[in-house]
Structures are given as C-alpha cells and as structure tokens.
Amino acid sequence: MTDSVSGGLDVSGRNFAGAGERMGLKFRQLALWLGTRNAFDLASCAALGALVVLAVWTFQDYAISNDEGVQHQYGELIVAYYKSGFTDQSLFKLDNLYLYGGLFDIAALGLAQILPVDQYELRHLLCALIGIGGIAAAGATARLIAGPRAAFFAIVALALCGSWYGGMYNHTKGIPLASFMAGAMYFLIRATRDLPTPRMRDVIGFGAMMGAALGIKSLGLLLVGYAGLAILMNLPRPVIGHWRERSRFAMRAALWFLPGFMIAYLIMIAAWPWAALSPLNPVRGLLSFSDFHYHIRTILFGKVYEMADVPRAYVPTYIAIRLPLLTLGATLLSLALLVLPARIGGIGGQRRRELGLIAFAAIFPVACQVVTEGPALDGCRHFLFVFPAIAVLAGVGMNASIGALARLHRNAVIVWFAVIATCFTWTAGKLYHLHPYEYLYYNQLVGGLEGASRRFVTDYWVNIMPEAVEELHDYLDRTEPETAQTKSYKVAVCGERVSYEEYARPNLQWIKMYDWRLADFYIAPTHMNCDRTLAGKVVARIERLGVTIGVVKDRRAVRESEE
C-alpha cells in the first residue's frame, strides 16, 4: 500500500507546490529580464554561443596545417630556453621562427599538460575559441560605434567569412594575431571617449591585447600607430590656433597610455625571446617581413608568381573575392558614409572619428603592401588581421542601410531584412557544403570555388590530408584486403610529413621528394596543380561543391612501365 499525502507534500515533508511556485517565479524573472534586453544583443550572444558549440563539436575535423609541426616545435624550444636559464639557444636556429612570438604555441603546450586531448587537435580548438573571441571583439566595437544591430551584423559577417571561419582552426598565428588586435581596437575606441584621461581599465585592456598580439607577430606594432592616430583625431577643435592646449592634450593622453604600453612590452618579451635581446628587435622583425624572398610560388588569375614578384593588386584582389558579396557591399557603403558630409547622409561627430579609425586599420596595412610592392602568398592569409575591421565596417554599413530605408517606408525595411537573411543563409549553406574546407570559399566575382579552381589559391594548407589518407585506406582495404595493413607501400605526398603520419597507417611509408618516382601512391591537392606533378591512376577524389580539390593516385603501373 502506498502512503498518500495532501497539500503538495511528499513522504519526506518537502513542499513540491512551493518549489513549483519558486521555479515559476524564476522563469518569470528571467522572462522579464530578457524582455528588457535588446533583441539584437540577445541574438549576438546566441550567435557567439552557437559558434562555441560548433567549434567544440567540429574541431577534430580539421587537418594539421603545413606550418603547425614546426610551430609546435618552436613552442617547445621556447620552453626549453627558459628552463635552461637562457642557455639553450636552439630556438634562434629554427629557420626564421625567432622572428615570431610564441604566445599561442606556449599556451597550447601548457594546456596540453592538463587536458587529455591530442596536441594538434587542442591547438585547433584553442585557435577556434580565440577566433570566436575576435568575432566578439568585432561585434563589441561595432556596438560601440553604431549600436546592437550593427554589432549583430558584424558578428554574422565575420563568422560567415570563409577565410576567417575556415582559417580559425588552422591559422594559429594569423587568427590569434587578428583577434588580439581586434580586442585592442575595441579598448582603444573605448579609451578615446575619455581622452585625454582615459579610464585605466581601458588602458590596461588595450595594453594586454596589444601585448598578446605582439606575442604572436611584430605586426602588433601597428597598434602603437593606431593609438597615436586616435589621439590626433580627438585633439580639441579648432585646428588653427590653441596649439599649446592641443599639445598639452596630446602629451597628457600619451602619458596615460604609457602603462598600457609597458604591459604590452612585458607580455611581448615573455612570449618572444628574440624581442627581449634588443629594444629594436621588434621593429627589425617587422621590417624583415618586407624582405622575405623565399622561392615560394603563388597564383593569381591563373598566372604563377614568385612571392616576391606578385602584382600590386594581389592582396586587395584576394580580399575582394574572398569576402561574401553582401559583406563587401556593406563595407563599401560604410566607407561612402565616411566620405559623404553629414548633412547629406554621412556619419558625423564622434562616430565619424571612430569609424574612420576602424577604416584606417582596415585599409592602411593593405595600402602599405600595395605601395611597397611587398611579398605575398597564399592569397590574403597574412592579412587576416584586417578582417575584423572590415566586419565592423560591414556591420555599420548594414545598420545604416536599414536606418535609411526605415525613413522611406516600413515595407522597404522588411524586404531588405529578407534580402540580408537570404544572403546570410546562402553563404552559410556554401560553408556547410565546404566543411571542413570553409577557407576555400570564393564569392561570385570569380564564380565561386568552381571559377577559382586552378586560377587562384585553394587548399594551400593541404587540409585534404585526413580525407585523402582515409580514401587510400579504403581503396587498399577494398582491392587488397589481405595485405592492406601489413604490406609496405611507399607514398609521395604533396604536403608535410607531420600531417601525413598523423593519419596514415604505419605500413604506408612517407617518402622524400627526391624519391617520389619510386612511390606506389601519390596524395596531392589541386592547389597550384600539385596533383599533376606525378602521373598515376586516380583512385579517389576529394570534392566539394562539385570541384575536385585533391586526389589519390595509384602509381604502380606507371612506375613499372618506367622501369
């Protein structure tokens, strides 16, 4: 027989009715709180949360990039340098890696000691989370300038940029550098609103983000110039006269930024040992990148160039064809708003100065590369740090377009929202079908990936490696099941050994390039026509959007005929 109780009490005397009332009260409080929040702020938080979930869910899908093996080794050498009391100088002899900071590599090594995750997969997850932080920083900056709606559009614009989203799992220098610079710009914009005496928390935030950027690459020095420009843009008006007042303003503001610069310097030298050897080494490191003349080839409109001989339009062209068209158009609109006078629809006042600073951060580095005819390769990989600024411009541009249409007619806004939603959905669909090669996204200016194939850079990281190796495994299991896992096969790979051996069975031996003619099988991306280097029967194709991006070839018949 079961005891029964009345009044909402169980046999232990707990009041479930009271608990239900308390739960209902909490839900009502939550609903009330949500009702007071801006809908676009909530949408931004939801988008960032969804990105985190997506990163945790998919980070294991991405291959080891060509540079990750040596970057991981560089991190180990930095740790060895400090453990030896600065006597182990091996890190200064590892190619040109000493010219880079090792903050990301050190952080990944530290996390590997406490998290039971493969070291390279951990690097991908950490890089992705930092990349999401960069997206959040772009959104926060857009919110400062133009409000929650602009923030949401900036977040979506950057998240749906294939070069950013696909790159944030592999570009373990470009994405952290870009994200930390985006964070520094956010704090710099905040600080400029209180000049000449910015709040110390903004100065410290700026310094910490700048130090983290310098701990990745010397390009973080650009932030010093951006801070100086921000001070100049906010000098008291009028421009003519009152020079003493303006000088005092500039000096006072610069002094207030000194603690931030000190914090940045300390973080930099901790993560970048070579920078600590001489105060001018960071500047030397920055200048050295303009003198890189390795025999690395790249491609533009089907024509192959040495990295030191690319045309001036190389980087601007790649940025233009890599961005979704909506983002590109909204960015141009935002730049137009800066040029137009406020009386005919342009942006004025403080917003104009802040957006002008963001526009400068997006344009200046690219303009320097164009003017100096600096070296470049792999499309816009080395200019990912301008993408958050572009996303801010795009967010502000989309927000302004909605505001302008709202003044015309409510139905026009509804139609435009539908257009924006359609464009975002279409781009998201393309990225979904490209997974995990989202960084191969090209817009319709060149006909998408199909039009870009063999005319522009594609899988330069050889991200096809896991899928290609699995295809080779399947082919051998299907055609030679008795010896597939025991017989020794020689495999030529147009990629790095570290990445290949991470996924291949032990009996599939990686061979050096000078022995490629002896290869039984050949794995290669179609990037730079590497798949055409060796002849053989194509036994597997890696395809996305109907385009072949990599192949596996059986060379045994060809090799026998050659012998």
XYZ file of C-alpha atoms in Angstrom, residues 297-305 310 314 318 377-379 442 452-458 527-529:
26
model
C 55.098 30.371 -55.696
C 51.559 31.640 -55.704
C 48.863 32.179 -58.302
C 46.508 34.961 -59.375
C 44.052 34.727 -62.295
C 45.828 31.555 -63.410
C 49.278 33.148 -63.621
C 52.016 31.863 -61.323
C 54.280 34.315 -59.483
C 53.286 39.423 -57.054
C 47.406 40.752 -55.343
C 42.108 38.298 -52.860
C 51.486 34.399 -50.843
C 48.512 32.164 -50.094
C 46.021 34.856 -51.009
C 35.185 32.375 -53.062
C 38.639 29.811 -58.574
C 39.933 26.259 -59.088
C 43.404 26.294 -60.709
C 43.183 30.087 -61.128
C 43.558 31.134 -57.503
C 44.996 29.612 -54.333
C 42.898 26.828 -52.879
C 46.278 23.750 -55.409
C 48.946 25.073 -57.789
C 48.327 21.952 -59.921
